[in-house]
mmCIF file with all atom_site columns, C-alpha atoms in Angstrom:
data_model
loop_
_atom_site.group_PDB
_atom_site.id
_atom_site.type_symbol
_atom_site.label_atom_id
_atom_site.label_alt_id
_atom_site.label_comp_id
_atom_site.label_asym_id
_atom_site.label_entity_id
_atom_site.label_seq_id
_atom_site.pdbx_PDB_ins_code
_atom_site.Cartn_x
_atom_site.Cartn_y
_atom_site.Cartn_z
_atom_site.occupancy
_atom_site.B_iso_or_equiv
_atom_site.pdbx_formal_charge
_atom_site.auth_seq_id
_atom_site.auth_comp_id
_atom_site.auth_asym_id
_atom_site.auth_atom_id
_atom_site.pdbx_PDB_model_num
ATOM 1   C CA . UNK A 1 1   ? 8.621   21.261  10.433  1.00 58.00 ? 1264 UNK A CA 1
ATOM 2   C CA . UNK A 1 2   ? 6.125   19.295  12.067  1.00 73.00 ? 1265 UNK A CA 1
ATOM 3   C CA . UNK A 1 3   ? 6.796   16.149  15.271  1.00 78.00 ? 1266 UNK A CA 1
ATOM 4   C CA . UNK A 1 4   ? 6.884   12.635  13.920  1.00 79.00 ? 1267 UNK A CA 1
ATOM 5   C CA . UNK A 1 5   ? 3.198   12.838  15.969  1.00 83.00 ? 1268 UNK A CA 1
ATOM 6   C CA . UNK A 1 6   ? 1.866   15.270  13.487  1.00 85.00 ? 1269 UNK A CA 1
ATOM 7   C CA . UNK A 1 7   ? 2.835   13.684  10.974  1.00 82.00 ? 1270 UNK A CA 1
ATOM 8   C CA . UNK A 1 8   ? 2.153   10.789  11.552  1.00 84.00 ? 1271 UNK A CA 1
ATOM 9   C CA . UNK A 1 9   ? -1.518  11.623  12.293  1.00 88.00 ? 1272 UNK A CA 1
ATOM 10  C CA . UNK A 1 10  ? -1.737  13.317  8.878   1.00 87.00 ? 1273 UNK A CA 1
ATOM 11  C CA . UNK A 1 11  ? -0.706  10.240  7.165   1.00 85.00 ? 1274 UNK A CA 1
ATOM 12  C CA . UNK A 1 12  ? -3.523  8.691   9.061   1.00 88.00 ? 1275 UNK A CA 1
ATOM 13  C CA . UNK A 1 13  ? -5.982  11.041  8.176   1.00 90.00 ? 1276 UNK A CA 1
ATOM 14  C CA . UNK A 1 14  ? -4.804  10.808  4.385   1.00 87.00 ? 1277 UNK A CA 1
ATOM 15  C CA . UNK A 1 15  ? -4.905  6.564   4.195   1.00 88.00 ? 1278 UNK A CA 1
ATOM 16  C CA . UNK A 1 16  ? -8.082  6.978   6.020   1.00 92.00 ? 1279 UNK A CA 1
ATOM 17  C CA . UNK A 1 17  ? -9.568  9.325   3.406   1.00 91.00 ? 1280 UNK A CA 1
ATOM 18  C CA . UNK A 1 18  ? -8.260  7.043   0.661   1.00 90.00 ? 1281 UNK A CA 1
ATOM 19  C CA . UNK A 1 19  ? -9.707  3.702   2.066   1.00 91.00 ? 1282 UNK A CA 1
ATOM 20  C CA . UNK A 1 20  ? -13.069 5.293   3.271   1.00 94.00 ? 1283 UNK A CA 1
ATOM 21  C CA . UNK A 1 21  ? -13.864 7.795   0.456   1.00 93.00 ? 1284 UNK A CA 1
ATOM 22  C CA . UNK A 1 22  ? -11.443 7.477   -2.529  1.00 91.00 ? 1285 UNK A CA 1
ATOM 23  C CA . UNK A 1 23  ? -10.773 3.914   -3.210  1.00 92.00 ? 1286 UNK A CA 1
ATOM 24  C CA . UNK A 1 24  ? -14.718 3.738   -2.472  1.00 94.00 ? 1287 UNK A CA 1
ATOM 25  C CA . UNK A 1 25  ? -15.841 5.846   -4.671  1.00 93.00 ? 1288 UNK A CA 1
ATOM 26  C CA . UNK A 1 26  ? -13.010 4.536   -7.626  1.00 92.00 ? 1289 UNK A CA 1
ATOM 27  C CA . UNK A 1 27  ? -14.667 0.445   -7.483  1.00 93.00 ? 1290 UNK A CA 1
ATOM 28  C CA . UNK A 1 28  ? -18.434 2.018   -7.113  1.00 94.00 ? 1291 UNK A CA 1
ATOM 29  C CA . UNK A 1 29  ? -17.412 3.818   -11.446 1.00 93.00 ? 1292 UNK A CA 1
ATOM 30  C CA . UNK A 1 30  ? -15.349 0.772   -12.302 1.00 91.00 ? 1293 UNK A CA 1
ATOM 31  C CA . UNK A 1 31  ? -18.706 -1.630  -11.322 1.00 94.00 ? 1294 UNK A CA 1
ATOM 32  C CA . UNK A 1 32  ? -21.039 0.980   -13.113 1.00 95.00 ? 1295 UNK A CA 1
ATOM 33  C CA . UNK A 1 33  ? -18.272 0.819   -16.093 1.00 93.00 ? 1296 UNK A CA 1
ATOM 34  C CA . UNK A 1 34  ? -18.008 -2.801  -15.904 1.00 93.00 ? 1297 UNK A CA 1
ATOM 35  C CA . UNK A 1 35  ? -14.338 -3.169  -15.704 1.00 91.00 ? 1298 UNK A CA 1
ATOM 36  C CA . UNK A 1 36  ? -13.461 -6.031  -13.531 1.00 90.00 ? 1299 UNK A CA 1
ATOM 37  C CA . UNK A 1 37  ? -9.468  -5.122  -13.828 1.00 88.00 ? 1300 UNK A CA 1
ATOM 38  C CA . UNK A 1 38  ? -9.915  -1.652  -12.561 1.00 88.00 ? 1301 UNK A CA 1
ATOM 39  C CA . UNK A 1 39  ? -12.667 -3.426  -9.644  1.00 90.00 ? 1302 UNK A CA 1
ATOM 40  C CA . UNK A 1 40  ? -9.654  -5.743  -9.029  1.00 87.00 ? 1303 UNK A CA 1
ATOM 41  C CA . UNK A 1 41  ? -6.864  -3.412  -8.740  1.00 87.00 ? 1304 UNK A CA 1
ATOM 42  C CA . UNK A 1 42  ? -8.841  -0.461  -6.386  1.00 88.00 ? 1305 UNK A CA 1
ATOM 43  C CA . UNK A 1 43  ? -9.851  -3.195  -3.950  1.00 89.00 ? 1306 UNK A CA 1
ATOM 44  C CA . UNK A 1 44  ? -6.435  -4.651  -3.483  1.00 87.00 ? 1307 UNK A CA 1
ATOM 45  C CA . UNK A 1 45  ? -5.409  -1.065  -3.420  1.00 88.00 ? 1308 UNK A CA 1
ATOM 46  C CA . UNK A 1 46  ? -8.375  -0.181  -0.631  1.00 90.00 ? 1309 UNK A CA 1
ATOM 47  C CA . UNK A 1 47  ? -7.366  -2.751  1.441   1.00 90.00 ? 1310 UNK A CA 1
ATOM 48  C CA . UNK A 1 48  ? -3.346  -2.069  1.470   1.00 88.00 ? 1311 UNK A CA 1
ATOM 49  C CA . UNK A 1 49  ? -4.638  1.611   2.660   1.00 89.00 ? 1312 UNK A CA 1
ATOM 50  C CA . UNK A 1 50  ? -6.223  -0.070  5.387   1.00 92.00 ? 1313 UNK A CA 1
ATOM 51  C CA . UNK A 1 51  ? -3.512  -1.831  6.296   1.00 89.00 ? 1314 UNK A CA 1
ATOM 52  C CA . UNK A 1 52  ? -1.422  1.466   6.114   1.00 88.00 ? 1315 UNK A CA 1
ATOM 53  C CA . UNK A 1 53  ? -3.968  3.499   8.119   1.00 90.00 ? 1316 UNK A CA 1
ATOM 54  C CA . UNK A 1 54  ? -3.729  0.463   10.959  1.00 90.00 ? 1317 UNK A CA 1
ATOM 55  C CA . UNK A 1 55  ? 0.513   0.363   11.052  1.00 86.00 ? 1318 UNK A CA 1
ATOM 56  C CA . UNK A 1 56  ? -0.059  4.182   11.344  1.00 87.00 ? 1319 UNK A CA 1
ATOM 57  C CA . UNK A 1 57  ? -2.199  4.362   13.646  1.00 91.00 ? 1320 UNK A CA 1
ATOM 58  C CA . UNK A 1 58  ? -0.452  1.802   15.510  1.00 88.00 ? 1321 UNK A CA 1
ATOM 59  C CA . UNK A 1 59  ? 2.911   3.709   15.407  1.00 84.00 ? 1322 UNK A CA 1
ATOM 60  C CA . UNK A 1 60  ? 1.077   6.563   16.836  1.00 85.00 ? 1323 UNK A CA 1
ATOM 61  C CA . UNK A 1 61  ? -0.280  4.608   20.175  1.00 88.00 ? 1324 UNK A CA 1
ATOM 62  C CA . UNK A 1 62  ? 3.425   3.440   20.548  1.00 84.00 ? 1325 UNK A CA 1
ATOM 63  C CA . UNK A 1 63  ? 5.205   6.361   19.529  1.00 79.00 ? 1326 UNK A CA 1
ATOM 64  C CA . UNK A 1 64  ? 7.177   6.764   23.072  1.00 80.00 ? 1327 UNK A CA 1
ATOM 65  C CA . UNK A 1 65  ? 8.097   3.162   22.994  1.00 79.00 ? 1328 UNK A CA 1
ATOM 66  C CA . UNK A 1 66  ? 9.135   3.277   19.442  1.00 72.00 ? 1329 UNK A CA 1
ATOM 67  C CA . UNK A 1 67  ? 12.560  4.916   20.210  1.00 72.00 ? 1330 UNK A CA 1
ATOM 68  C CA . UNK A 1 68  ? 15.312  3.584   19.318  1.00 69.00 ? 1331 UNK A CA 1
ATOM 69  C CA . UNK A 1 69  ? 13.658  0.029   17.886  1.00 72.00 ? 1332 UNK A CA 1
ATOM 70  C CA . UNK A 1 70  ? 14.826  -1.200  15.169  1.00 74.00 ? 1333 UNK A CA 1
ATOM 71  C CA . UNK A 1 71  ? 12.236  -2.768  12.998  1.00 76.00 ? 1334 UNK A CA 1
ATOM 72  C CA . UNK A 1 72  ? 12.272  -4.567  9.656   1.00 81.00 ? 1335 UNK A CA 1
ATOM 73  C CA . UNK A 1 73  ? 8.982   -4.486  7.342   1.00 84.00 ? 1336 UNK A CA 1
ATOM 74  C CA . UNK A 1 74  ? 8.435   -6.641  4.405   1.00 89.00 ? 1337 UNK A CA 1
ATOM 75  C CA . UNK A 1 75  ? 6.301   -5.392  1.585   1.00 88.00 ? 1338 UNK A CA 1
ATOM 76  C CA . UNK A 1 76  ? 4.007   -7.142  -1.114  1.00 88.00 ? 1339 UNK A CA 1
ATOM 77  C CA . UNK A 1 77  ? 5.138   -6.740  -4.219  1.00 86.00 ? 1340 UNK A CA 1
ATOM 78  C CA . UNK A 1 78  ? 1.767   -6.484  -5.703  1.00 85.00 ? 1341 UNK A CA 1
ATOM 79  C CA . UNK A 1 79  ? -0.788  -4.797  -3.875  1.00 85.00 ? 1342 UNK A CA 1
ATOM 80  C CA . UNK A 1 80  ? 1.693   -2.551  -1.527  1.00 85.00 ? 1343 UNK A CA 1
ATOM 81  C CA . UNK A 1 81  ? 0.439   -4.392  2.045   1.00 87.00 ? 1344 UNK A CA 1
ATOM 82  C CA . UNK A 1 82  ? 3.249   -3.441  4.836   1.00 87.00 ? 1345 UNK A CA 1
ATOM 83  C CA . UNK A 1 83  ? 3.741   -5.877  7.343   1.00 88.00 ? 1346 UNK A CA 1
ATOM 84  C CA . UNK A 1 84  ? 5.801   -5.687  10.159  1.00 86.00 ? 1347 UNK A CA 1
ATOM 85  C CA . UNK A 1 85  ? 8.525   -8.967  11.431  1.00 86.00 ? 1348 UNK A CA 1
ATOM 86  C CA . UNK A 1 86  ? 9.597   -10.809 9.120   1.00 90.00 ? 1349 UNK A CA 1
ATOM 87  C CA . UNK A 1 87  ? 7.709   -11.762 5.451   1.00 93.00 ? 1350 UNK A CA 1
ATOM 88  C CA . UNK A 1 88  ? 3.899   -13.087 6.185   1.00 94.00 ? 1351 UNK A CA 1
ATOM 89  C CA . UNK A 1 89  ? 3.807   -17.108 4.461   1.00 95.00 ? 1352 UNK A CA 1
ATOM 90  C CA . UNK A 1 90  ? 1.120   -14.852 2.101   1.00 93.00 ? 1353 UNK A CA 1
ATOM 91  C CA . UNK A 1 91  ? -0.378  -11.638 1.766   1.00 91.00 ? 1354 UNK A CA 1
ATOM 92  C CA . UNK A 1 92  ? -3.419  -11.164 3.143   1.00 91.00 ? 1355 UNK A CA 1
ATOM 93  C CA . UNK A 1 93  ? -4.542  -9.211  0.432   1.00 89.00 ? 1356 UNK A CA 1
ATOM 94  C CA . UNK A 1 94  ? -3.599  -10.676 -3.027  1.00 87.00 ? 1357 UNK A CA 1
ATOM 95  C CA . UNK A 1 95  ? -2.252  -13.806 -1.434  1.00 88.00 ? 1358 UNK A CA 1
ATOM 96  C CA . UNK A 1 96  ? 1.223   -13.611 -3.059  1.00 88.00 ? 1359 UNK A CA 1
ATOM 97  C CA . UNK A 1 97  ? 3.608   -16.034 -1.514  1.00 91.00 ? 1360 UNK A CA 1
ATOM 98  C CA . UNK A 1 98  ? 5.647   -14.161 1.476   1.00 93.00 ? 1361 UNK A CA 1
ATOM 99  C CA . UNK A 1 99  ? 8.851   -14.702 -0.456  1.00 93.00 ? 1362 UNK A CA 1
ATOM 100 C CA . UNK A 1 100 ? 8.010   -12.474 -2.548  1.00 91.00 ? 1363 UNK A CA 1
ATOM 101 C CA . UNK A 1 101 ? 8.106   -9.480  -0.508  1.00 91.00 ? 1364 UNK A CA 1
ATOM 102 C CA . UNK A 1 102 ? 10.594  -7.462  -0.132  1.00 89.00 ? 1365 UNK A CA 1
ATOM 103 C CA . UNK A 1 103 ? 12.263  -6.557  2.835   1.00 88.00 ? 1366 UNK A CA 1
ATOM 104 C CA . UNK A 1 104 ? 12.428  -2.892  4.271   1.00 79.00 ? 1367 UNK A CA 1
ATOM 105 C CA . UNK A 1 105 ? 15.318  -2.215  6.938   1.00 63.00 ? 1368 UNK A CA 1
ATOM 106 C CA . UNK A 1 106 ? 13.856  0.002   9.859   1.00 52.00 ? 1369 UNK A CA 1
ATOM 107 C CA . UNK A 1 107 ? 16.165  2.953   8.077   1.00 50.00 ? 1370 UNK A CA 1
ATOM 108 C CA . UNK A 1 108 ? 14.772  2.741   5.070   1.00 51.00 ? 1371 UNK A CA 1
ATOM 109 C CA . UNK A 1 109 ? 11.423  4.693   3.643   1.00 45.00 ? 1372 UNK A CA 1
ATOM 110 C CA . UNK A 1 110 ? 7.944   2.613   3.106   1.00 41.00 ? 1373 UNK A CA 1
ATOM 111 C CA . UNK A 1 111 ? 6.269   5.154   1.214   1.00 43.00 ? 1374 UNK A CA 1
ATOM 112 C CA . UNK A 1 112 ? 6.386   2.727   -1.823  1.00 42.00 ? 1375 UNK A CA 1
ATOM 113 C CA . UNK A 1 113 ? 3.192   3.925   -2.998  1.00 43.00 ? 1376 UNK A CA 1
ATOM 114 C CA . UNK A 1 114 ? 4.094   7.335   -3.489  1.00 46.00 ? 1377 UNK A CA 1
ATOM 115 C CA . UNK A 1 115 ? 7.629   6.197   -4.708  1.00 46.00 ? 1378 UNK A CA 1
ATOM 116 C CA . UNK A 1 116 ? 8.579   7.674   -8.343  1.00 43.00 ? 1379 UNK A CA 1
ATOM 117 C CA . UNK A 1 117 ? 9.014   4.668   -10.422 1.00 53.00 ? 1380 UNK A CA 1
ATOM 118 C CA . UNK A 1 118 ? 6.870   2.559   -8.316  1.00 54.00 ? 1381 UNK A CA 1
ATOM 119 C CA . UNK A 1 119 ? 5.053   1.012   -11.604 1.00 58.00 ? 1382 UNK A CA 1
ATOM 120 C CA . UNK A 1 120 ? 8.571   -0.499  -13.099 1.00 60.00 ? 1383 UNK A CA 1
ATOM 121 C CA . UNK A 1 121 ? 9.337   -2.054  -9.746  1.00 61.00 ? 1384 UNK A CA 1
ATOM 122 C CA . UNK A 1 122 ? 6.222   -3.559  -8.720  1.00 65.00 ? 1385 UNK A CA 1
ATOM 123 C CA . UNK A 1 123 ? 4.000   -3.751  -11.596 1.00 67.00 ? 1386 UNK A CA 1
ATOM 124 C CA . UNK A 1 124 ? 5.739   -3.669  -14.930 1.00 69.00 ? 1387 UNK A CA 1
ATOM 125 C CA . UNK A 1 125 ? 7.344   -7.120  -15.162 1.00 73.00 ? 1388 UNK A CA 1
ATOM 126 C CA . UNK A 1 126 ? 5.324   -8.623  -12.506 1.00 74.00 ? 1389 UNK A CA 1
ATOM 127 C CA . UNK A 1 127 ? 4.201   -12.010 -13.465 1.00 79.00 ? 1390 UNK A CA 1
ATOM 128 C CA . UNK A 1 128 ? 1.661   -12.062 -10.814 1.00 74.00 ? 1391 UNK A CA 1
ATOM 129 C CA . UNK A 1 129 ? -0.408  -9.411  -12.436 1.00 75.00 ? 1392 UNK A CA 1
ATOM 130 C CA . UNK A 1 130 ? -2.390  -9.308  -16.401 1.00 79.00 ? 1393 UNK A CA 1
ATOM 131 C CA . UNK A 1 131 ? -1.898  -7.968  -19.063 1.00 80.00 ? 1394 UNK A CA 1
ATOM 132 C CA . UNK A 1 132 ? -5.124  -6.034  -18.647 1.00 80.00 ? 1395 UNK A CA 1
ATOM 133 C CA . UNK A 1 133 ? -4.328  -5.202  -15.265 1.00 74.00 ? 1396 UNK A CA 1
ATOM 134 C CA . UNK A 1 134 ? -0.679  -3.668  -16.015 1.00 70.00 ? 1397 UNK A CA 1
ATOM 135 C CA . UNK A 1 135 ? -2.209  -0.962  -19.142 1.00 72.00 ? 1398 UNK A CA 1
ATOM 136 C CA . UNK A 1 136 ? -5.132  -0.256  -16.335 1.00 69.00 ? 1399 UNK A CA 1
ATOM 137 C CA . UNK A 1 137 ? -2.929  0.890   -13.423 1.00 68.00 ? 1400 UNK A CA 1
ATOM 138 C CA . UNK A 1 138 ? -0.162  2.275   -16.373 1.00 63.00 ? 1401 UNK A CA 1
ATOM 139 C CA . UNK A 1 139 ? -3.010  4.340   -17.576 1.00 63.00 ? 1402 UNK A CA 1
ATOM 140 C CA . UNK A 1 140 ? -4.217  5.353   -14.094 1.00 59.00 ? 1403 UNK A CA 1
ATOM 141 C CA . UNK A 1 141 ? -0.431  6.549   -13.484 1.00 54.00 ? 1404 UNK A CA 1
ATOM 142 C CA . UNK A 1 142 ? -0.191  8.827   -16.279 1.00 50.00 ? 1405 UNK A CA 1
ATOM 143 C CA . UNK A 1 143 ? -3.786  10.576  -15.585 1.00 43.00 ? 1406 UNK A CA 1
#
């Protein structure tokens, strides 16, 4: 078992992989393939992984002062941005309105993205996303 440290610098490592390399590399096909909703949905995707990578890195620098908080999170319901406080007025990254996000207790897990049955919570019967959008990232899911 590794410290919350470790860890904690592995997640970095991993968002920072996806947000300089992966997500990248994922809108450079979907321009060469034309597909705007795939364009769409990787950039709103890159730039929750920076936001990830940041409240990671963050938590790191302030690990030792950390203890004990208690701090709630509120997350976009859309494009997975984490922010910390209370609900933003809008995301930063899709613009959703902030009462749409949902709040995370500071005892609860934020690893929505990697949450089974993320699509059916966020995506499925979100009005805020297309048609077109919802059978890309669907698609992507089952790949």
């Amino acid at each position: 078992m590794n410290s919350t440290a470790e860890n904690l610098k592995g997640a970095l490592e991993g968002e920072t992989h996806e947000f300089t390399v992966m997500y990248p590399e994922f809108i450079k096909d979907a321009e060469a393939e034309g597909n705007d909703a795939a364009k769409r949905s990787f950039n709103l995707a890159n730039e929750a992984e920076k936001a990830h990578g940041a409240l990671y890195k963050k938590t790191l620098e302030e690990l030792d002062s950390l203890k004990g908080k208690d701090t709630d999170w509120y997350v976009c319901p859309v494009c997975g941005y984490v922010h910390e406080g209370s609900a933003p007025d809008a995301c930063p990254i899709c613009k959703v309105p902030g009462s749409k996000f949902t709040e995370m207790k500071a005892d609860e897990k934020l690893a929505a993205e990697h949450e089974f049955g993320i699509y059916a919570k966020t995506v499925k019967n979100n009005p805020d996303i297309s048609a077109e959008d919802k059978a890309y990232i669907f698609e992507q899911l089952k790949a």
